[in-house]
PDB file of C-alpha atoms in Angstrom:
ATOM      1  CA  UNK A1032      32.156 -37.299  16.999  1.00 44.00           C
ATOM      2  CA  UNK A1033      36.181 -37.105  16.869  1.00 46.00           C
ATOM      3  CA  UNK A1034      37.863 -38.620  14.315  1.00 46.00           C
ATOM      4  CA  UNK A1035      42.235 -38.914  15.119  1.00 47.00           C
ATOM      5  CA  UNK A1036      44.724 -38.791  12.428  1.00 47.00           C
ATOM      6  CA  UNK A1037      47.206 -40.987  13.261  1.00 47.00           C
ATOM      7  CA  UNK A1038      50.131 -39.263  11.102  1.00 48.00           C
ATOM      8  CA  UNK A1039      53.123 -40.955   9.718  1.00 45.00           C
ATOM      9  CA  UNK A1040      56.386 -39.178   8.533  1.00 44.00           C
ATOM     10  CA  UNK A1041      58.519 -40.665   6.081  1.00 41.00           C
ATOM     11  CA  UNK A1042      62.192 -39.826   6.859  1.00 41.00           C
ATOM     12  CA  UNK A1043      64.814 -40.738   4.822  1.00 37.00           C
ATOM     13  CA  UNK A1044      68.192 -41.341   5.487  1.00 39.00           C
ATOM     14  CA  UNK A1045      70.505 -38.846   4.071  1.00 33.00           C
ATOM     15  CA  UNK A1046      72.272 -41.545   1.901  1.00 37.00           C
ATOM     16  CA  UNK A1047      70.115 -44.672   0.465  1.00 38.00           C
ATOM     17  CA  UNK A1048      70.872 -48.064   2.169  1.00 40.00           C
ATOM     18  CA  UNK A1049      72.345 -50.558  -0.823  1.00 40.00           C
ATOM     19  CA  UNK A1050      71.151 -53.679   0.258  1.00 45.00           C
ATOM     20  CA  UNK A1051      72.309 -57.016  -0.695  1.00 44.00           C
ATOM     21  CA  UNK A1052      69.956 -59.466   1.180  1.00 42.00           C
ATOM     22  CA  UNK A1053      71.882 -62.750  -0.303  1.00 40.00           C
ATOM     23  CA  UNK A1054      75.123 -61.591   1.386  1.00 42.00           C
ATOM     24  CA  UNK A1055      77.073 -62.039  -1.817  1.00 44.00           C
ATOM     25  CA  UNK A1056      79.885 -59.850  -3.230  1.00 49.00           C
ATOM     26  CA  UNK A1057      78.645 -56.911  -4.866  1.00 50.00           C
ATOM     27  CA  UNK A1058      78.967 -57.613  -8.783  1.00 48.00           C
ATOM     28  CA  UNK A1059      77.965 -56.122 -11.906  1.00 48.00           C
ATOM     29  CA  UNK A1060      75.607 -58.570 -12.218  1.00 43.00           C
ATOM     30  CA  UNK A1061      74.477 -58.673  -8.689  1.00 43.00           C
ATOM     31  CA  UNK A1062      71.021 -57.106  -7.588  1.00 54.00           C
ATOM     32  CA  UNK A1063      71.208 -54.190  -5.196  1.00 62.00           C
ATOM     33  CA  UNK A1064      68.428 -53.053  -3.465  1.00 69.00           C
ATOM     34  CA  UNK A1065      67.495 -49.734  -2.056  1.00 80.00           C
ATOM     35  CA  UNK A1066      66.143 -49.780   1.419  1.00 75.00           C
ATOM     36  CA  UNK A1067      65.273 -46.274   3.340  1.00 75.00           C
ATOM     37  CA  UNK A1068      64.475 -46.244   7.334  1.00 71.00           C
ATOM     38  CA  UNK A1069      60.375 -44.851   7.716  1.00 68.00           C
ATOM     39  CA  UNK A1070      60.143 -42.924  11.134  1.00 58.00           C
ATOM     40  CA  UNK A1071      56.457 -43.530  12.066  1.00 59.00           C
ATOM     41  CA  UNK A1072      55.019 -40.493  14.070  1.00 51.00           C
ATOM     42  CA  UNK A1073      51.278 -41.049  15.595  1.00 53.00           C
ATOM     43  CA  UNK A1074      49.436 -37.222  16.210  1.00 51.00           C
ATOM     44  CA  UNK A1075      46.317 -37.339  17.578  1.00 47.00           C
ATOM     45  CA  UNK A1076      43.999 -34.000  15.589  1.00 34.00           C
ATOM     46  CA  UNK A1077      41.244 -33.004  16.351  1.00 39.00           C
ATOM     47  CA  UNK A1078      39.050 -32.684  12.474  1.00 36.00           C
ATOM     48  CA  UNK A1079      35.785 -32.680  13.947  1.00 32.00           C
ATOM     49  CA  UNK A1080      33.827 -31.447  16.718  1.00 28.00           C
ATOM     50  CA  UNK A1081      30.446 -32.693  18.793  1.00 34.00           C
ATOM     51  CA  UNK A1082      27.917 -31.458  20.365  1.00 32.00           C
ATOM     52  CA  UNK A1083      28.509 -33.140  23.639  1.00 42.00           C
ATOM     53  CA  UNK A1084      31.156 -35.507  24.487  1.00 47.00           C
ATOM     54  CA  UNK A1085      31.283 -39.246  24.764  1.00 57.00           C
ATOM     55  CA  UNK A1086      30.803 -39.283  28.492  1.00 43.00           C
ATOM     56  CA  UNK A1087      29.145 -36.163  29.951  1.00 39.00           C
ATOM     57  CA  UNK A1088      30.472 -34.236  32.685  1.00 38.00           C
ATOM     58  CA  UNK A1089      27.612 -35.416  35.353  1.00 35.00           C
ATOM     59  CA  UNK A1090      28.763 -38.837  34.965  1.00 35.00           C
ATOM     60  CA  UNK A1091      31.478 -41.070  37.119  1.00 36.00           C
ATOM     61  CA  UNK A1092      33.531 -41.189  33.991  1.00 35.00           C
ATOM     62  CA  UNK A1093      35.802 -37.637  33.371  1.00 34.00           C
ATOM     63  CA  UNK A1094      35.594 -36.569  29.752  1.00 34.00           C
ATOM     64  CA  UNK A1095      38.659 -36.821  28.144  1.00 37.00           C
ATOM     65  CA  UNK A1096      40.336 -36.446  24.609  1.00 40.00           C
ATOM     66  CA  UNK A1097      39.239 -39.804  22.867  1.00 45.00           C
ATOM     67  CA  UNK A1098      42.290 -41.330  23.279  1.00 61.00           C
ATOM     68  CA  UNK A1099      43.970 -39.461  26.326  1.00 61.00           C
ATOM     69  CA  UNK A1100      44.963 -41.610  28.744  1.00 66.00           C
ATOM     70  CA  UNK A1101      44.464 -40.943  32.705  1.00 70.00           C
ATOM     71  CA  UNK A1102      47.293 -40.587  34.728  1.00 71.00           C
ATOM     72  CA  UNK A1103      48.510 -44.433  35.129  1.00 78.00           C
ATOM     73  CA  UNK A1104      47.012 -46.046  32.519  1.00 90.00           C
ATOM     74  CA  UNK A1105      48.259 -47.542  29.530  1.00 95.00           C
ATOM     75  CA  UNK A1106      48.134 -46.600  26.033  1.00 95.00           C
ATOM     76  CA  UNK A1107      49.868 -48.802  23.523  1.00 96.00           C
ATOM     77  CA  UNK A1108      50.282 -49.125  19.654  1.00 94.00           C
ATOM     78  CA  UNK A1109      49.923 -52.199  17.735  1.00 96.00           C
ATOM     79  CA  UNK A1110      51.796 -52.330  14.241  1.00 94.00           C
ATOM     80  CA  UNK A1111      51.699 -54.920  11.745  1.00 96.00           C
ATOM     81  CA  UNK A1112      53.682 -54.076   8.379  1.00 95.00           C
ATOM     82  CA  UNK A1113      53.261 -56.066   4.969  1.00 97.00           C
ATOM     83  CA  UNK A1114      54.965 -55.923   2.061  1.00 97.00           C
ATOM     84  CA  UNK A1115      53.640 -56.690  -1.222  1.00 97.00           C
ATOM     85  CA  UNK A1116      57.063 -57.445  -3.989  1.00 96.00           C
ATOM     86  CA  UNK A1117      57.589 -56.146  -7.557  1.00 93.00           C
ATOM     87  CA  UNK A1118      55.153 -58.147  -9.405  1.00 93.00           C
ATOM     88  CA  UNK A1119      53.241 -59.553  -7.184  1.00 94.00           C
ATOM     89  CA  UNK A1120      49.004 -58.795  -6.387  1.00 93.00           C
ATOM     90  CA  UNK A1121      49.199 -60.027  -2.502  1.00 97.00           C
ATOM     91  CA  UNK A1122      50.754 -58.701   0.423  1.00 98.00           C
ATOM     92  CA  UNK A1123      52.804 -60.910   2.467  1.00 98.00           C
ATOM     93  CA  UNK A1124      53.775 -60.596   6.324  1.00 98.00           C
ATOM     94  CA  UNK A1125      56.871 -58.360   6.558  1.00 97.00           C
ATOM     95  CA  UNK A1126      57.042 -57.010  10.311  1.00 96.00           C
ATOM     96  CA  UNK A1127      55.287 -56.455  13.690  1.00 97.00           C
ATOM     97  CA  UNK A1128      55.893 -54.429  16.925  1.00 97.00           C
ATOM     98  CA  UNK A1129      54.038 -53.467  19.882  1.00 98.00           C
ATOM     99  CA  UNK A1130      54.824 -49.779  21.108  1.00 95.00           C
ATOM    100  CA  UNK A1131      54.363 -47.624  24.273  1.00 95.00           C
ATOM    101  CA  UNK A1132      56.747 -44.498  22.968  1.00 92.00           C
ATOM    102  CA  UNK A1133      55.228 -43.326  19.522  1.00 84.00           C
ATOM    103  CA  UNK A1134      58.399 -41.868  18.437  1.00 83.00           C
ATOM    104  CA  UNK A1135      60.305 -45.470  18.659  1.00 88.00           C
ATOM    105  CA  UNK A1136      57.836 -46.466  15.670  1.00 83.00           C
ATOM    106  CA  UNK A1137      60.667 -47.004  12.911  1.00 82.00           C
ATOM    107  CA  UNK A1138      61.061 -49.697  10.183  1.00 86.00           C
ATOM    108  CA  UNK A1139      63.406 -50.302   6.955  1.00 89.00           C
ATOM    109  CA  UNK A1140      61.325 -50.295   4.011  1.00 89.00           C
ATOM    110  CA  UNK A1141      62.777 -51.632   0.449  1.00 92.00           C
ATOM    111  CA  UNK A1142      62.141 -48.896  -2.421  1.00 90.00           C
ATOM    112  CA  UNK A1143      60.945 -50.748  -5.215  1.00 93.00           C
ATOM    113  CA  UNK A1144      58.342 -52.481  -2.699  1.00 94.00           C
ATOM    114  CA  UNK A1145      54.709 -51.444  -1.825  1.00 95.00           C
ATOM    115  CA  UNK A1146      53.875 -51.630   1.864  1.00 93.00           C
ATOM    116  CA  UNK A1147      50.608 -51.822   3.580  1.00 94.00           C
ATOM    117  CA  UNK A1148      50.311 -50.612   7.821  1.00 92.00           C
ATOM    118  CA  UNK A1149      47.598 -51.563   9.944  1.00 92.00           C
ATOM    119  CA  UNK A1150      47.554 -49.972  13.267  1.00 92.00           C
ATOM    120  CA  UNK A1151      45.508 -50.502  16.674  1.00 94.00           C
ATOM    121  CA  UNK A1152      45.794 -47.991  19.539  1.00 94.00           C
ATOM    122  CA  UNK A1153      44.055 -48.941  22.879  1.00 96.00           C
ATOM    123  CA  UNK A1154      43.664 -46.669  25.840  1.00 95.00           C
ATOM    124  CA  UNK A1155      43.195 -48.473  29.460  1.00 97.00           C
ATOM    125  CA  UNK A1156      39.880 -46.921  30.739  1.00 96.00           C
ATOM    126  CA  UNK A1157      38.040 -48.549  33.423  1.00 97.00           C
ATOM    127  CA  UNK A1158      39.671 -52.046  32.572  1.00 97.00           C
ATOM    128  CA  UNK A1159      43.208 -52.727  32.151  1.00 97.00           C
ATOM    129  CA  UNK A1160      45.252 -54.538  29.839  1.00 98.00           C
ATOM    130  CA  UNK A1161      46.690 -57.510  31.134  1.00 98.00           C
ATOM    131  CA  UNK A1162      50.489 -58.060  31.280  1.00 97.00           C
ATOM    132  CA  UNK A1163      53.197 -60.102  32.838  1.00 96.00           C
ATOM    133  CA  UNK A1164      56.565 -58.350  32.441  1.00 94.00           C
ATOM    134  CA  UNK A1165      55.021 -56.041  29.884  1.00 95.00           C
ATOM    135  CA  UNK A1166      53.905 -58.992  27.373  1.00 97.00           C
ATOM    136  CA  UNK A1167      50.471 -58.338  26.389  1.00 98.00           C
ATOM    137  CA  UNK A1168      47.738 -61.063  25.868  1.00 98.00           C
ATOM    138  CA  UNK A1169      44.379 -60.434  23.804  1.00 98.00           C
ATOM    139  CA  UNK A1170      44.081 -58.275  21.373  1.00 98.00           C
ATOM    140  CA  UNK A1171      47.816 -58.359  20.911  1.00 98.00           C
ATOM    141  CA  UNK A1172      48.998 -62.309  20.838  1.00 98.00           C
ATOM    142  CA  UNK A1173      51.220 -63.043  17.689  1.00 98.00           C
ATOM    143  CA  UNK A1174      52.129 -66.376  16.298  1.00 95.00           C
ATOM    144  CA  UNK A1175      50.283 -69.409  17.876  1.00 94.00           C
ATOM    145  CA  UNK A1176      48.506 -67.321  20.232  1.00 95.00           C
ATOM    146  CA  UNK A1177      51.671 -65.908  22.104  1.00 98.00           C
ATOM    147  CA  UNK A1178      51.994 -62.897  24.307  1.00 98.00           C
ATOM    148  CA  UNK A1179      53.575 -59.869  22.626  1.00 98.00           C
ATOM    149  CA  UNK A1180      56.247 -57.735  24.594  1.00 98.00           C
ATOM    150  CA  UNK A1181      56.318 -54.345  24.516  1.00 98.00           C
ATOM    151  CA  UNK A1182      59.755 -53.990  23.033  1.00 97.00           C
ATOM    152  CA  UNK A1183      58.994 -49.924  20.717  1.00 96.00           C
ATOM    153  CA  UNK A1184      60.585 -51.826  18.038  1.00 95.00           C
ATOM    154  CA  UNK A1185      60.029 -54.195  15.257  1.00 95.00           C
ATOM    155  CA  UNK A1186      59.953 -57.423  14.665  1.00 97.00           C
ATOM    156  CA  UNK A1187      60.646 -58.803  11.043  1.00 97.00           C
ATOM    157  CA  UNK A1188      59.001 -61.913  10.369  1.00 97.00           C
ATOM    158  CA  UNK A1189      57.383 -63.533   6.855  1.00 97.00           C
ATOM    159  CA  UNK A1190      55.555 -66.097   9.395  1.00 97.00           C
ATOM    160  CA  UNK A1191      54.175 -64.187  12.229  1.00 97.00           C
ATOM    161  CA  UNK A1192      52.344 -61.039  12.835  1.00 98.00           C
ATOM    162  CA  UNK A1193      49.604 -59.813  15.752  1.00 98.00           C
ATOM    163  CA  UNK A1194      46.658 -61.394  13.444  1.00 96.00           C
ATOM    164  CA  UNK A1195      43.726 -60.298  16.243  1.00 96.00           C
ATOM    165  CA  UNK A1196      43.861 -56.577  16.044  1.00 97.00           C
ATOM    166  CA  UNK A1197      40.565 -56.174  14.535  1.00 97.00           C
ATOM    167  CA  UNK A1198      38.881 -58.799  17.134  1.00 96.00           C
ATOM    168  CA  UNK A1199      37.038 -57.485  20.024  1.00 97.00           C
ATOM    169  CA  UNK A1200      38.426 -60.093  22.774  1.00 98.00           C
ATOM    170  CA  UNK A1201      40.981 -58.441  25.227  1.00 98.00           C
ATOM    171  CA  UNK A1202      42.414 -59.714  28.259  1.00 98.00           C
ATOM    172  CA  UNK A1203      41.503 -57.283  31.456  1.00 98.00           C
ATOM    173  CA  UNK A1204      43.039 -60.376  33.525  1.00 97.00           C
ATOM    174  CA  UNK A1205      45.137 -63.805  33.335  1.00 96.00           C
ATOM    175  CA  UNK A1206      41.834 -65.592  33.039  1.00 95.00           C
ATOM    176  CA  UNK A1207      39.136 -62.823  31.932  1.00 97.00           C
ATOM    177  CA  UNK A1208      38.655 -62.049  28.491  1.00 98.00           C
ATOM    178  CA  UNK A1209      36.300 -59.047  27.476  1.00 98.00           C
ATOM    179  CA  UNK A1210      34.478 -58.828  24.017  1.00 98.00           C
ATOM    180  CA  UNK A1211      33.443 -55.144  25.030  1.00 98.00           C
ATOM    181  CA  UNK A1212      36.172 -54.152  27.385  1.00 98.00           C
ATOM    182  CA  UNK A1213      35.600 -50.841  28.716  1.00 98.00           C
ATOM    183  CA  UNK A1214      38.528 -49.280  27.000  1.00 97.00           C
ATOM    184  CA  UNK A1215      39.177 -47.229  23.895  1.00 95.00           C
ATOM    185  CA  UNK A1216      40.089 -48.743  20.637  1.00 95.00           C
ATOM    186  CA  UNK A1217      41.064 -47.114  17.841  1.00 93.00           C
ATOM    187  CA  UNK A1218      41.808 -48.816  14.126  1.00 93.00           C
ATOM    188  CA  UNK A1219      43.384 -47.585  11.040  1.00 90.00           C
ATOM    189  CA  UNK A1220      45.328 -48.930   7.973  1.00 91.00           C
ATOM    190  CA  UNK A1221      47.144 -47.843   4.815  1.00 89.00           C
ATOM    191  CA  UNK A1222      47.602 -49.931   1.848  1.00 92.00           C
ATOM    192  CA  UNK A1223      50.067 -49.245  -1.270  1.00 92.00           C
ATOM    193  CA  UNK A1224      52.239 -47.305   0.519  1.00 90.00           C
ATOM    194  CA  UNK A1225      55.500 -46.161  -1.765  1.00 89.00           C
ATOM    195  CA  UNK A1226      58.609 -45.532   0.472  1.00 88.00           C
ATOM    196  CA  UNK A1227      59.715 -42.882  -2.276  1.00 87.00           C
ATOM    197  CA  UNK A1228      56.522 -41.331  -2.815  1.00 80.00           C
ATOM    198  CA  UNK A1229      56.348 -38.537   0.267  1.00 68.00           C
ATOM    199  CA  UNK A1230      58.010 -37.996   3.318  1.00 64.00           C
ATOM    200  CA  UNK A1231      54.457 -37.637   4.647  1.00 62.00           C
ATOM    201  CA  UNK A1232      51.820 -40.517   4.925  1.00 68.00           C
ATOM    202  CA  UNK A1233      48.249 -40.120   7.130  1.00 72.00           C
ATOM    203  CA  UNK A1234      46.604 -42.164   8.004  1.00 75.00           C
ATOM    204  CA  UNK A1235      43.094 -41.891   9.740  1.00 79.00           C
ATOM    205  CA  UNK A1236      42.801 -43.322  12.947  1.00 86.00           C
ATOM    206  CA  UNK A1237      39.044 -44.132  13.846  1.00 89.00           C
ATOM    207  CA  UNK A1238      37.145 -44.921  17.212  1.00 92.00           C
ATOM    208  CA  UNK A1239      35.591 -48.077  17.574  1.00 94.00           C
ATOM    209  CA  UNK A1240      33.802 -47.334  20.826  1.00 95.00           C
ATOM    210  CA  UNK A1241      30.189 -46.592  22.714  1.00 94.00           C
ATOM    211  CA  UNK A1242      29.144 -45.204  25.649  1.00 94.00           C
ATOM    212  CA  UNK A1243      26.502 -46.719  28.366  1.00 94.00           C
ATOM    213  CA  UNK A1244      25.554 -44.707  31.566  1.00 93.00           C
ATOM    214  CA  UNK A1245      22.760 -46.720  34.177  1.00 92.00           C
ATOM    215  CA  UNK A1246      20.810 -45.328  36.421  1.00 92.00           C
ATOM    216  CA  UNK A1247      19.322 -47.691  38.861  1.00 92.00           C
ATOM    217  CA  UNK A1248      16.618 -47.562  41.711  1.00 91.00           C
ATOM    218  CA  UNK A1249      17.193 -50.003  44.450  1.00 92.00           C
ATOM    219  CA  UNK A1250      14.052 -52.432  44.468  1.00 92.00           C
ATOM    220  CA  UNK A1251      11.907 -52.192  47.351  1.00 91.00           C
ATOM    221  CA  UNK A1252      12.517 -55.807  48.195  1.00 92.00           C
ATOM    222  CA  UNK A1253      15.060 -58.132  47.647  1.00 94.00           C
ATOM    223  CA  UNK A1254      17.942 -57.789  44.909  1.00 95.00           C
ATOM    224  CA  UNK A1255      18.146 -56.517  41.266  1.00 94.00           C
ATOM    225  CA  UNK A1256      20.577 -57.691  38.665  1.00 96.00           C
ATOM    226  CA  UNK A1257      20.805 -56.421  35.464  1.00 94.00           C
ATOM    227  CA  UNK A1258      23.344 -58.478  32.440  1.00 96.00           C
ATOM    228  CA  UNK A1259      24.409 -56.949  29.629  1.00 96.00           C
ATOM    229  CA  UNK A1260      27.478 -57.729  27.306  1.00 96.00           C
ATOM    230  CA  UNK A1261      29.159 -60.087  29.333  1.00 95.00           C
ATOM    231  CA  UNK A1262      28.890 -57.361  32.458  1.00 96.00           C
ATOM    232  CA  UNK A1263      26.482 -57.583  35.268  1.00 96.00           C
ATOM    233  CA  UNK A1264      25.520 -54.472  37.617  1.00 96.00           C
ATOM    234  CA  UNK A1265      23.471 -55.801  41.106  1.00 96.00           C
ATOM    235  CA  UNK A1266      21.786 -53.300  43.442  1.00 95.00           C
ATOM    236  CA  UNK A1267      20.057 -54.454  46.958  1.00 96.00           C
ATOM    237  CA  UNK A1268      16.643 -53.115  49.096  1.00 94.00           C
ATOM    238  CA  UNK A1269      18.291 -50.715  50.684  1.00 93.00           C
ATOM    239  CA  UNK A1270      21.310 -49.157  48.972  1.00 93.00           C
ATOM    240  CA  UNK A1271      21.562 -46.092  47.388  1.00 92.00           C
ATOM    241  CA  UNK A1272      21.220 -46.872  44.004  1.00 93.00           C
ATOM    242  CA  UNK A1273      23.835 -46.898  41.216  1.00 95.00           C
ATOM    243  CA  UNK A1274      24.512 -43.825  39.065  1.00 95.00           C
ATOM    244  CA  UNK A1275      27.603 -44.567  36.385  1.00 94.00           C
ATOM    245  CA  UNK A1276      28.810 -44.925  32.918  1.00 94.00           C
ATOM    246  CA  UNK A1277      32.186 -46.157  30.984  1.00 95.00           C
ATOM    247  CA  UNK A1278      33.238 -46.242  27.774  1.00 96.00           C
ATOM    248  CA  UNK A1279      33.528 -49.167  25.976  1.00 97.00           C
ATOM    249  CA  UNK A1280      35.478 -50.488  22.827  1.00 98.00           C
ATOM    250  CA  UNK A1281      32.847 -52.782  20.125  1.00 98.00           C
ATOM    251  CA  UNK A1282      34.330 -56.301  18.976  1.00 98.00           C
ATOM    252  CA  UNK A1283      34.196 -55.998  15.318  1.00 97.00           C
ATOM    253  CA  UNK A1284      36.404 -53.210  15.393  1.00 97.00           C
ATOM    254  CA  UNK A1285      37.088 -52.353  11.500  1.00 97.00           C
ATOM    255  CA  UNK A1286      32.963 -52.162  10.953  1.00 97.00           C
ATOM    256  CA  UNK A1287      32.879 -50.323  14.310  1.00 96.00           C
ATOM    257  CA  UNK A1288      35.114 -47.517  12.777  1.00 92.00           C
ATOM    258  CA  UNK A1289      32.668 -46.798   9.957  1.00 93.00           C
ATOM    259  CA  UNK A1290      30.053 -44.045  10.464  1.00 90.00           C
ATOM    260  CA  UNK A1291      26.880 -44.997  11.216  1.00 92.00           C
ATOM    261  CA  UNK A1292      27.614 -48.465  12.773  1.00 96.00           C
ATOM    262  CA  UNK A1293      25.561 -49.625  15.395  1.00 95.00           C
ATOM    263  CA  UNK A1294      24.604 -53.204  17.492  1.00 96.00           C
ATOM    264  CA  UNK A1295      21.646 -54.241  18.935  1.00 96.00           C
ATOM    265  CA  UNK A1296      22.773 -55.820  22.099  1.00 94.00           C
ATOM    266  CA  UNK A1297      20.687 -57.843  24.641  1.00 94.00           C
ATOM    267  CA  UNK A1298      19.694 -55.921  28.224  1.00 93.00           C
ATOM    268  CA  UNK A1299      18.369 -58.717  30.936  1.00 94.00           C
ATOM    269  CA  UNK A1300      17.194 -58.256  34.280  1.00 92.00           C
ATOM    270  CA  UNK A1301      16.811 -60.249  36.839  1.00 94.00           C
ATOM    271  CA  UNK A1302      14.418 -59.247  40.119  1.00 93.00           C
ATOM    272  CA  UNK A1303      14.519 -61.822  42.829  1.00 94.00           C
ATOM    273  CA  UNK A1304      12.092 -60.963  45.573  1.00 92.00           C
ATOM    274  CA  UNK A1305      12.375 -61.677  49.549  1.00 92.00           C
ATOM    275  CA  UNK A1306       9.611 -64.579  48.931  1.00 92.00           C
ATOM    276  CA  UNK A1307      12.124 -65.760  46.650  1.00 93.00           C
ATOM    277  CA  UNK A1308      10.292 -64.995  43.705  1.00 91.00           C
ATOM    278  CA  UNK A1309      12.192 -64.633  40.706  1.00 93.00           C
ATOM    279  CA  UNK A1310      11.206 -61.614  38.083  1.00 90.00           C
ATOM    280  CA  UNK A1311      13.148 -61.746  34.592  1.00 92.00           C
ATOM    281  CA  UNK A1312      12.636 -59.161  31.772  1.00 91.00           C
ATOM    282  CA  UNK A1313      14.274 -58.630  28.646  1.00 90.00           C
ATOM    283  CA  UNK A1314      15.275 -55.560  26.238  1.00 90.00           C
ATOM    284  CA  UNK A1315      17.367 -54.759  23.545  1.00 92.00           C
ATOM    285  CA  UNK A1316      19.594 -52.003  23.215  1.00 91.00           C
ATOM    286  CA  UNK A1317      20.922 -49.902  20.648  1.00 93.00           C
ATOM    287  CA  UNK A1318      24.246 -49.019  20.575  1.00 94.00           C
ATOM    288  CA  UNK A1319      25.382 -46.599  18.474  1.00 94.00           C
ATOM    289  CA  UNK A1320      29.190 -45.490  17.462  1.00 93.00           C
ATOM    290  CA  UNK A1321      30.361 -42.345  19.407  1.00 92.00           C
ATOM    291  CA  UNK A1322      27.001 -42.112  21.522  1.00 92.00           C
ATOM    292  CA  UNK A1323      26.544 -42.652  25.194  1.00 92.00           C
ATOM    293  CA  UNK A1324      23.096 -44.261  25.893  1.00 91.00           C
ATOM    294  CA  UNK A1325      21.893 -43.333  28.845  1.00 92.00           C
ATOM    295  CA  UNK A1326      19.826 -46.317  30.653  1.00 91.00           C
ATOM    296  CA  UNK A1327      17.218 -45.370  33.510  1.00 92.00           C
ATOM    297  CA  UNK A1328      15.667 -48.800  35.289  1.00 90.00           C
ATOM    298  CA  UNK A1329      13.111 -48.506  38.360  1.00 88.00           C
ATOM    299  CA  UNK A1330      11.283 -51.684  39.456  1.00 84.00           C
ATOM    300  CA  UNK A1331       8.113 -51.741  42.000  1.00 76.00           C
ATOM    301  CA  UNK A1332       5.749 -54.257  43.418  1.00 67.00           C
ATOM    302  CA  UNK A1333       3.722 -55.474  44.100  1.00 60.00           C
ATOM    303  CA  UNK A1334       1.426 -53.899  41.761  1.00 51.00           C
ATOM    304  CA  UNK A1335      -0.206 -54.737  38.528  1.00 33.00           C
ATOM    305  CA  UNK A1336       2.292 -55.985  35.744  1.00 41.00           C
ATOM    306  CA  UNK A1337       3.126 -52.654  33.764  1.00 38.00           C
ATOM    307  CA  UNK A1338       6.526 -52.327  31.372  1.00 33.00           C
ATOM    308  CA  UNK A1339       7.201 -49.189  30.006  1.00 36.00           C
ATOM    309  CA  UNK A1340       9.788 -48.688  27.506  1.00 34.00           C
ATOM    310  CA  UNK A1341      10.479 -45.225  26.056  1.00 39.00           C
ATOM    311  CA  UNK A1342      13.602 -44.172  24.096  1.00 38.00           C
ATOM    312  CA  UNK A1343      14.738 -40.570  23.623  1.00 36.00           C
ATOM    313  CA  UNK A1344      17.058 -38.833  21.248  1.00 40.00           C
ATOM    314  CA  UNK A1345      18.912 -36.182  23.589  1.00 40.00           C
ATOM    315  CA  UNK A1346      21.388 -35.324  21.711  1.00 42.00           C
ATOM    316  CA  UNK A1347      23.438 -35.803  18.606  1.00 38.00           C
ATOM    317  CA  UNK A1348      25.876 -38.033  20.855  1.00 56.00           C
ATOM    318  CA  UNK A1349      23.315 -38.787  23.736  1.00 58.00           C
ATOM    319  CA  UNK A1350      20.223 -41.186  23.828  1.00 59.00           C
ATOM    320  CA  UNK A1351      17.947 -41.429  26.871  1.00 59.00           C
ATOM    321  CA  UNK A1352      16.067 -45.119  27.415  1.00 55.00           C
ATOM    322  CA  UNK A1353      13.770 -45.861  30.601  1.00 58.00           C
ATOM    323  CA  UNK A1354      12.652 -48.390  31.620  1.00 56.00           C
ATOM    324  CA  UNK A1355       9.969 -48.588  34.346  1.00 53.00           C
ATOM    325  CA  UNK A1356       8.947 -52.517  35.419  1.00 53.00           C
ATOM    326  CA  UNK A1357       5.682 -52.944  38.094  1.00 53.00           C
ATOM    327  CA  UNK A1358       5.151 -56.007  39.110  1.00 57.00           C
TER     328      UNK A1358
END
């Protein structure tokens, strides 16, 4: 299991900036507020090792660093910044931004206030993030569900931000939204940030992902369909079989970053035989954070009815499930 750290380096200007938010001439009675420019440098660090990678070398998905994109794939950083003014107990919206270049993440903060940063990192996998002229939809919608453009700079706003970063819904096309997209998501947040306190701030960026690998033997006759989490696999008699897997992001992003998180998901099987007979079966899969679950499915017929279901914990980062259906 990998824990990724997003290191935020606070770099102050040589001279503090004196800000008069009211635009009035400076007088002895005017309130002067000191601001500093904060530069944020996301840096991924391996702080733990795991016995095996989430996706093994034997699968169709190559093993990679947890958030290192393949060539040609997009990696985005969505950042919301909240401000808590002196004397207040509540954080208010302050700024938001969508970045493709982490070196451009920089923002001005008032020294006498406190801040909260929320960050979602998304790396394309087998699915792509839909965009139109670099304006992205879910999970990067802002305001009244408006697409957010990658500008590599913050938008200062007390009314809008990207309010869906903690949700799983992701546009993989203009019209298709997936709750469990085949991509990597990492989430981190930090509160009570004092711009004066330190030049360095470290925010833990934690993965909210699981792996699924299917090995499906084609049926002796007809068509076999497997449905899970909004996805479908199909195999027809005479085909060579399916053997492949992907990394998926969980839907409950915040909860899924916690150690031990798991989700029970339904796996539906539909076998349509050559004579039109339909056989349907259901099993529950337990999907665990940072664990690859291997599912092997075999159907046979016509024979006496028998269903076997065996789950084996192959390694700390890999589980084996065999589903043998005889009809």
